[in-house]
Short mmCIF file of C-alpha atoms in Angstrom, two decimals:
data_model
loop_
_atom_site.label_atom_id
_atom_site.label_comp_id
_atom_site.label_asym_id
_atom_site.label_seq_id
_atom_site.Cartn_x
_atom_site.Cartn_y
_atom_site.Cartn_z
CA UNK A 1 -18.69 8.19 7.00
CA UNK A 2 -20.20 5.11 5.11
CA UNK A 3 -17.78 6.02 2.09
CA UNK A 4 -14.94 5.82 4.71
CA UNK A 5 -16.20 2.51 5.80
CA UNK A 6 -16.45 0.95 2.54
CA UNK A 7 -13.02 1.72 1.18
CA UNK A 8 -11.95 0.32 5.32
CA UNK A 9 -13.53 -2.72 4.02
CA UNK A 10 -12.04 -3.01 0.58
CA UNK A 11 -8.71 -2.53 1.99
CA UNK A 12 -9.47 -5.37 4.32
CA UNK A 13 -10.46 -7.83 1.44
CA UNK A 14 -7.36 -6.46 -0.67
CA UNK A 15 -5.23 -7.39 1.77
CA UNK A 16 -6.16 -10.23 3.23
CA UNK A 17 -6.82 -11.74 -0.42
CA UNK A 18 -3.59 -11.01 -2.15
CA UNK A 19 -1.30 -11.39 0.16
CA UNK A 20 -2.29 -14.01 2.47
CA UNK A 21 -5.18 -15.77 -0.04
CA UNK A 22 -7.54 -15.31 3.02
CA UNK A 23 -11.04 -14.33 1.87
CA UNK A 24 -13.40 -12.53 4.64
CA UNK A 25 -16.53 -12.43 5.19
CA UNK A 26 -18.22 -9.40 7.33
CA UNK A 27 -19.39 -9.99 10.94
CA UNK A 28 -20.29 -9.27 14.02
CA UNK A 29 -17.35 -6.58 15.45
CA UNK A 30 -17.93 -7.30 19.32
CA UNK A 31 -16.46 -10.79 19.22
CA UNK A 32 -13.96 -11.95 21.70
CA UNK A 33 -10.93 -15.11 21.17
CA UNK A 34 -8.84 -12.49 19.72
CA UNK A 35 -5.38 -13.48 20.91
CA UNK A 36 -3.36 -11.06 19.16
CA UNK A 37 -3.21 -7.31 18.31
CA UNK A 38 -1.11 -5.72 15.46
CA UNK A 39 -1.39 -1.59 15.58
CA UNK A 40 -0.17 0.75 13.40
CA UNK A 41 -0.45 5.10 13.34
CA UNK A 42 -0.40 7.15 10.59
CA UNK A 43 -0.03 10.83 9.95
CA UNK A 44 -0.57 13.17 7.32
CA UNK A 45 -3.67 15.10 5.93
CA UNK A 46 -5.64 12.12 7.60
CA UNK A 47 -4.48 10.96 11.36
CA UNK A 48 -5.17 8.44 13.41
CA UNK A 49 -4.36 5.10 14.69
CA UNK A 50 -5.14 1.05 13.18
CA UNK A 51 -5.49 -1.70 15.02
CA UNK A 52 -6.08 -5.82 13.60
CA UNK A 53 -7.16 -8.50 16.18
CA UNK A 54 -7.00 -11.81 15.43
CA UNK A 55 -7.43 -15.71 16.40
CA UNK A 56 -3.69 -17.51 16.28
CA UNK A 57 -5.16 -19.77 14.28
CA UNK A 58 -6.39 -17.19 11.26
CA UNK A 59 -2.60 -15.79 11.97
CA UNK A 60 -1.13 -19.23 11.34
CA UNK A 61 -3.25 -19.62 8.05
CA UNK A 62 -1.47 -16.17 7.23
CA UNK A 63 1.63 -17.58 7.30
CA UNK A 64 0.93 -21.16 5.75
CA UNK A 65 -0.61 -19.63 2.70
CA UNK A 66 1.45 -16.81 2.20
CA UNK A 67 4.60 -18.64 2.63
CA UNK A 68 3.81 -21.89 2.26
CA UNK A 69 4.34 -23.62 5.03
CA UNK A 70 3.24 -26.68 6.74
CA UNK A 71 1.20 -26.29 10.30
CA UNK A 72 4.35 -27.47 12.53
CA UNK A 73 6.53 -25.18 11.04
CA UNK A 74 5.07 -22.23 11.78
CA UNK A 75 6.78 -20.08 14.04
CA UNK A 76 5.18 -17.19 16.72
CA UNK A 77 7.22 -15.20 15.22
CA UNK A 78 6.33 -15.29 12.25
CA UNK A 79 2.75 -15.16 13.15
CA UNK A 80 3.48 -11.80 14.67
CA UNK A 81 5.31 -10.28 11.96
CA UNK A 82 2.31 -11.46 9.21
CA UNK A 83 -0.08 -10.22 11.86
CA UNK A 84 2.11 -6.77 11.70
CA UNK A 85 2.39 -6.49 7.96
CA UNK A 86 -1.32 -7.16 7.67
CA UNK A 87 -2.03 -4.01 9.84
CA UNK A 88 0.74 -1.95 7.82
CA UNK A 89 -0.52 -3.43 4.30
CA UNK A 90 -4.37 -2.73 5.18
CA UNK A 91 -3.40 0.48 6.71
CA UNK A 92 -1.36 1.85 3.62
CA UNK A 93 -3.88 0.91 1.15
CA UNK A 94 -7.43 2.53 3.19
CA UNK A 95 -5.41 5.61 3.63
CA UNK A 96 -4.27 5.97 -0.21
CA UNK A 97 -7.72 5.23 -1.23
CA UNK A 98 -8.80 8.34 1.25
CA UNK A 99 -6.58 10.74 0.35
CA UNK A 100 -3.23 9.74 -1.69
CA UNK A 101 -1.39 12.74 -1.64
CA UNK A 102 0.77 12.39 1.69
CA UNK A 103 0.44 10.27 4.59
CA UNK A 104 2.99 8.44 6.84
CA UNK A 105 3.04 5.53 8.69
CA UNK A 106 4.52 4.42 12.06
CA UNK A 107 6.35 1.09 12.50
CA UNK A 108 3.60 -1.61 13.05
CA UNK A 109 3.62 -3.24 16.32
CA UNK A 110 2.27 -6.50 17.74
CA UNK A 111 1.36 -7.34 21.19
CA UNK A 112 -1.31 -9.33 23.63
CA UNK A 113 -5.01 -7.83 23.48
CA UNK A 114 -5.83 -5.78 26.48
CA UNK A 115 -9.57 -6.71 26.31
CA UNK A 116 -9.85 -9.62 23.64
CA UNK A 117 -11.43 -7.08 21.52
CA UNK A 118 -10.86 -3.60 19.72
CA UNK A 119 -10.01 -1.74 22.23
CA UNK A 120 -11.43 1.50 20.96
CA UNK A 121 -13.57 3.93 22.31
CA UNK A 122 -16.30 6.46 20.98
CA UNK A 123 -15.23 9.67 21.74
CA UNK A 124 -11.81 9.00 21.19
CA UNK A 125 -11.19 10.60 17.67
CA UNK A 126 -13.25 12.35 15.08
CA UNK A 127 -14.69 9.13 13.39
CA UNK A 128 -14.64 5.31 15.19
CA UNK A 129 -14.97 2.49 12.53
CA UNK A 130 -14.86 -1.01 14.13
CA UNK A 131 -15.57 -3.69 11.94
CA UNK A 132 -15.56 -7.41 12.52
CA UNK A 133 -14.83 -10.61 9.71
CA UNK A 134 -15.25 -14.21 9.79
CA UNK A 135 -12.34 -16.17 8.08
CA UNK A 136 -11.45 -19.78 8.27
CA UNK A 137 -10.16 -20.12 11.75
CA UNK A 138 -11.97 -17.58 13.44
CA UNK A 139 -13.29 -13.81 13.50
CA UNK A 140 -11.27 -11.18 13.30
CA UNK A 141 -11.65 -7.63 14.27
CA UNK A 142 -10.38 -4.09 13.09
CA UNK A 143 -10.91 -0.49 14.75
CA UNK A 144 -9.81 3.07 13.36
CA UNK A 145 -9.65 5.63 14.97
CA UNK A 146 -9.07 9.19 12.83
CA UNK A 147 -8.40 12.17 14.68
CA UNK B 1 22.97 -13.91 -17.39
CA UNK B 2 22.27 -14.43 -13.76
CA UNK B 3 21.45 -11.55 -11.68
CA UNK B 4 22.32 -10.62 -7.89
CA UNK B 5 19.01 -9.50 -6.38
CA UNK B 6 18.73 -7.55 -2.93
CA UNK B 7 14.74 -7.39 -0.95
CA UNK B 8 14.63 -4.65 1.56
CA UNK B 9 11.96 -4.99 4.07
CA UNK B 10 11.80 -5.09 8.20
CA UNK B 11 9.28 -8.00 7.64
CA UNK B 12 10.77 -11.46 7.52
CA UNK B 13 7.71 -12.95 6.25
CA UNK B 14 7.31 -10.35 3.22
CA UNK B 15 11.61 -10.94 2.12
CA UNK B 16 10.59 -14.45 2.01
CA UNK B 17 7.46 -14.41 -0.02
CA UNK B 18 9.34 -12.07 -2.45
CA UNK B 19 12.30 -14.19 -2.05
CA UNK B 20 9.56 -17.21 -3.46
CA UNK B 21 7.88 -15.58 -6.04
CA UNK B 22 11.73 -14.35 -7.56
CA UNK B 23 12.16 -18.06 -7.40
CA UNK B 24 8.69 -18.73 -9.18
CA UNK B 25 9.07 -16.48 -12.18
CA UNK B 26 11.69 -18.79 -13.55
CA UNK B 27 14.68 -15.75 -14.02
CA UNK B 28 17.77 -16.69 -13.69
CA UNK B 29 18.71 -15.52 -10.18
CA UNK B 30 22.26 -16.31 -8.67
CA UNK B 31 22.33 -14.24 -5.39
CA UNK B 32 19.40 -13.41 -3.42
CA UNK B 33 20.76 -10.97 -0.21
CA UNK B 34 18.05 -9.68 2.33
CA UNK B 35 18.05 -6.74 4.58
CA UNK B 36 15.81 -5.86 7.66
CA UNK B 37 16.73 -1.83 6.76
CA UNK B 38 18.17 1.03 4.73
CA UNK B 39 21.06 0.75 6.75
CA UNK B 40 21.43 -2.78 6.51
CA UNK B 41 21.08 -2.67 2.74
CA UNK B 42 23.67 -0.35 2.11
CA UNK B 43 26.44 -2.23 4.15
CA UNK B 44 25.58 -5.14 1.86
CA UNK B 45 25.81 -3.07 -0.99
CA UNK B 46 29.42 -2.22 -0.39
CA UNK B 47 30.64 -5.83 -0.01
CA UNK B 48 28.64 -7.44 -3.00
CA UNK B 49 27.43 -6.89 -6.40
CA UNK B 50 23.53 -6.54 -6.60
CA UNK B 51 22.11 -6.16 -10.13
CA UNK B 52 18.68 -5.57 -8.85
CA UNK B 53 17.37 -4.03 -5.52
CA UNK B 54 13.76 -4.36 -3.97
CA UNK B 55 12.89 -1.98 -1.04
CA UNK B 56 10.13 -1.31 1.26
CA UNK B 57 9.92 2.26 2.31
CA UNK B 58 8.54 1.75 6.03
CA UNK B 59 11.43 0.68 7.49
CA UNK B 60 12.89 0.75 11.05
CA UNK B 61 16.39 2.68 11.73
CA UNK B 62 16.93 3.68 7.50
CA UNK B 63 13.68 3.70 5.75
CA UNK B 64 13.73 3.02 1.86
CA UNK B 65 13.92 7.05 1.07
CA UNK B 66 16.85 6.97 3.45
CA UNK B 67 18.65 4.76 1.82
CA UNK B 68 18.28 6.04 -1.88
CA UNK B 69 19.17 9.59 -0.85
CA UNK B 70 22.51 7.91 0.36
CA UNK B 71 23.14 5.31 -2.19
CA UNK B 72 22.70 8.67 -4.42
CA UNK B 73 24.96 10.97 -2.14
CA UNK B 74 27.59 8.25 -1.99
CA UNK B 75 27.20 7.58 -5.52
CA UNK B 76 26.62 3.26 -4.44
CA UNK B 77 25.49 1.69 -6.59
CA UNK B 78 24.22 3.97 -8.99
CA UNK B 79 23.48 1.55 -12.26
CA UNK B 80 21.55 -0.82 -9.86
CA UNK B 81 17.77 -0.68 -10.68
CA UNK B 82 15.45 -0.41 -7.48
CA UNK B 83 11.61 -1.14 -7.46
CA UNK B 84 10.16 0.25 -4.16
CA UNK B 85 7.97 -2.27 -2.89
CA UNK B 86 5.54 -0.16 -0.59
CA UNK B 87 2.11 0.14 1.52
CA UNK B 88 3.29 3.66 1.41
CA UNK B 89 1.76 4.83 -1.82
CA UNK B 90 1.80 8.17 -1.09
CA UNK B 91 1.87 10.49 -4.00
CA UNK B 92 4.96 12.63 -2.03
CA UNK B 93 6.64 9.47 -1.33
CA UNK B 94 6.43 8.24 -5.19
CA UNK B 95 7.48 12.02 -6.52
CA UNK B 96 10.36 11.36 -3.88
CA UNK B 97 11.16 7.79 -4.60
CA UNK B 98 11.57 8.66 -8.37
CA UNK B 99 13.46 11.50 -7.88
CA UNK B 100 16.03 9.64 -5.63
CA UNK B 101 16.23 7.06 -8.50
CA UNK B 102 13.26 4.21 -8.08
CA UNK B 103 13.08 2.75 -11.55
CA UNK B 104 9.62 1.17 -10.60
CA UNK B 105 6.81 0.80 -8.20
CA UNK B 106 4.82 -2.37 -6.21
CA UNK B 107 2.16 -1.11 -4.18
CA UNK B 108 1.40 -3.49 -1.43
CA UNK B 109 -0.71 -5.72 -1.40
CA UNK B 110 0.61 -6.92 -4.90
CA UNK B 111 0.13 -9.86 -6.96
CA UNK B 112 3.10 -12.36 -7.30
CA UNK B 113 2.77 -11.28 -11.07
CA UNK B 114 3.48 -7.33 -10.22
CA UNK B 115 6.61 -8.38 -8.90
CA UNK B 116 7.83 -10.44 -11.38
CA UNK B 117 6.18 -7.34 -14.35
CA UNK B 118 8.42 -4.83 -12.23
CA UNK B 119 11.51 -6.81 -12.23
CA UNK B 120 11.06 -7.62 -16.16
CA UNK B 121 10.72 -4.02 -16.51
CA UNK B 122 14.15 -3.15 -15.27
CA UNK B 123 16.00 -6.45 -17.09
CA UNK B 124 17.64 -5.34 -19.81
CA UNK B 125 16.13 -8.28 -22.14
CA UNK B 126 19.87 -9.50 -23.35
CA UNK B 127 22.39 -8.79 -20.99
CA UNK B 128 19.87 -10.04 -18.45
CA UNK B 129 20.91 -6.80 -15.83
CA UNK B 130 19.61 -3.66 -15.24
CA UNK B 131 19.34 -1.25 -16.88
CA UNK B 132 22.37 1.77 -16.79
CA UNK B 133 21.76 5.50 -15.99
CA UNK B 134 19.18 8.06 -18.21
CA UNK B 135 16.62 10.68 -17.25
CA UNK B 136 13.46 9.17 -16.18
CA UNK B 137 10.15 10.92 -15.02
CA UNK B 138 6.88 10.07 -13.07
CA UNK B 139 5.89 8.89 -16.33
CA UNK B 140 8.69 6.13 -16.65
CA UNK B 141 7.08 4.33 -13.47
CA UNK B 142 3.61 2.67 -12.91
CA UNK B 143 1.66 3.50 -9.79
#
């Protein structure tokens, strides 16, 4: 369980640090102000769902630094397709640190937070990781749930 | 020589950071085409000349191993190098990706120096294309 969690957390800092040169520091997990929530499944010899909350702003930082934009040119769209490749990126790279030999991986999607906060339950799969991060721009949260 | 280059990937943020870093390494790039999907990709591929083709494998409609199992049974394209630029690291989906023709591999999250290493790789150093076709292994791409 704890070596589960730690390679959860090195995928988090992978990802967020090469791709969209945000660097994350652990938190508190129950935090609200999330505004947005990119999921993801995956399937395989490990199963189980992904889910990334974040602030718009940390999503809008995604996009600046990753693509270089300025503030006022950053789209929602583009928010919610960084916020969707963060979840498939993370995703990816925890489960081929777990177990690399075959896993697949649904198409990411990106919607409204039901509850502000990862929506995940004890109870509802094998093993419940929800960790929380503090970036520049706010806290962000993410919840796995392997069945 | 200038090269045609085509990035496969459903995300429109990730074609356009690839599309920056091609710009960054300094090759000399004349054509840089984009496609959302598999599908996508290989309609392109029938109307223009791609030296070099990037592809994600997660992919809406035709995923990456889609496409190279077509561009192989249609015999499209068959000289072009392709580096599969993936979250999807999956040991099956490498074995599969090489054995469909992938001439290298980018595990996401990558450096903007893995991309341009990978498309170096597959450059034939004077003719400035890709290279044409041989027998290649696991061994022949890096993980």
């Amino acid at each position: 369980m704890e070596k589960t969690k730690e390679l959860l957390m090195m995928s988090i800092f992978e990802a967020f640090e090469r791709m969209f040169y945000i660097f994350l520091e652990p938190s508190d997990p129950g935090c609200n102000g999330h505004d947005m929530e990119a999921s993801i499944g995956f399937d395989g010899t490990v199963k189980g769902q992904m889910k990334l909350l974040l602030p718009r702003a940390v999503a809008r930082k995604m996009v600046q630094n990753m693509l270089g934009l300025e503030d006022d040119k950053v789209t929602v769209s583009q928010m919610e397709d960084c916020a969707r490749e963060a979840v498939n990126v993370v995703c990816g790279n925890f489960l081929g640190k777990v177990d690399p030999s075959d896993f697949r991986l649904t198409s990411p999607t990106c919607s409204k937070p039901v509850k502000g906060e990862a929506s995940v339950q004890e109870g509802e799969g094998k093993n419940v990781f929800v960790l929380g991060f503090a970036a520049e721009g706010g806290r962000i949260g993410v919840a796995v749930v392997i069945r | 020589m200038p090269f045609n280059v085509m990035i496969v990937d459903d995300s429109d943020s990730t074609r356009a950071y690839i599309r920056k870093i091609i710009g960054l390494t300094g090759l000399p790039v004349d054509q840089c085409l984009e496609a959302e999907n598999g599908r996508k990709a290989l309609e392109l591929l029938t109307h223009n000349p791609v030296d070099i083709i990037l592809t994600d494998i997660n992919m809406p409609e035709m995923d990456g191993l889609a496409m190279l199992r077509k561009m192989k049974e249609d015999r499209l394209a068959q000289d072009t190098p392709v580096i599969v630029v993936t979250t999807e690291g999956a040991e099956s989906h490498v074995r599969m990706a090489v054995e469909l023709g992938a001439r290298g591999f980018v595990k996401k999250p990558f450096l903007p120096e893995e991309i341009k290493n990978a498309l170096l790789k597959v450059i034939r150093p004077k003719e400035g294309v890709g290279y044409g076709k041989d027998k290649r292994t696991t061994n022949d791409v890096d993980f």
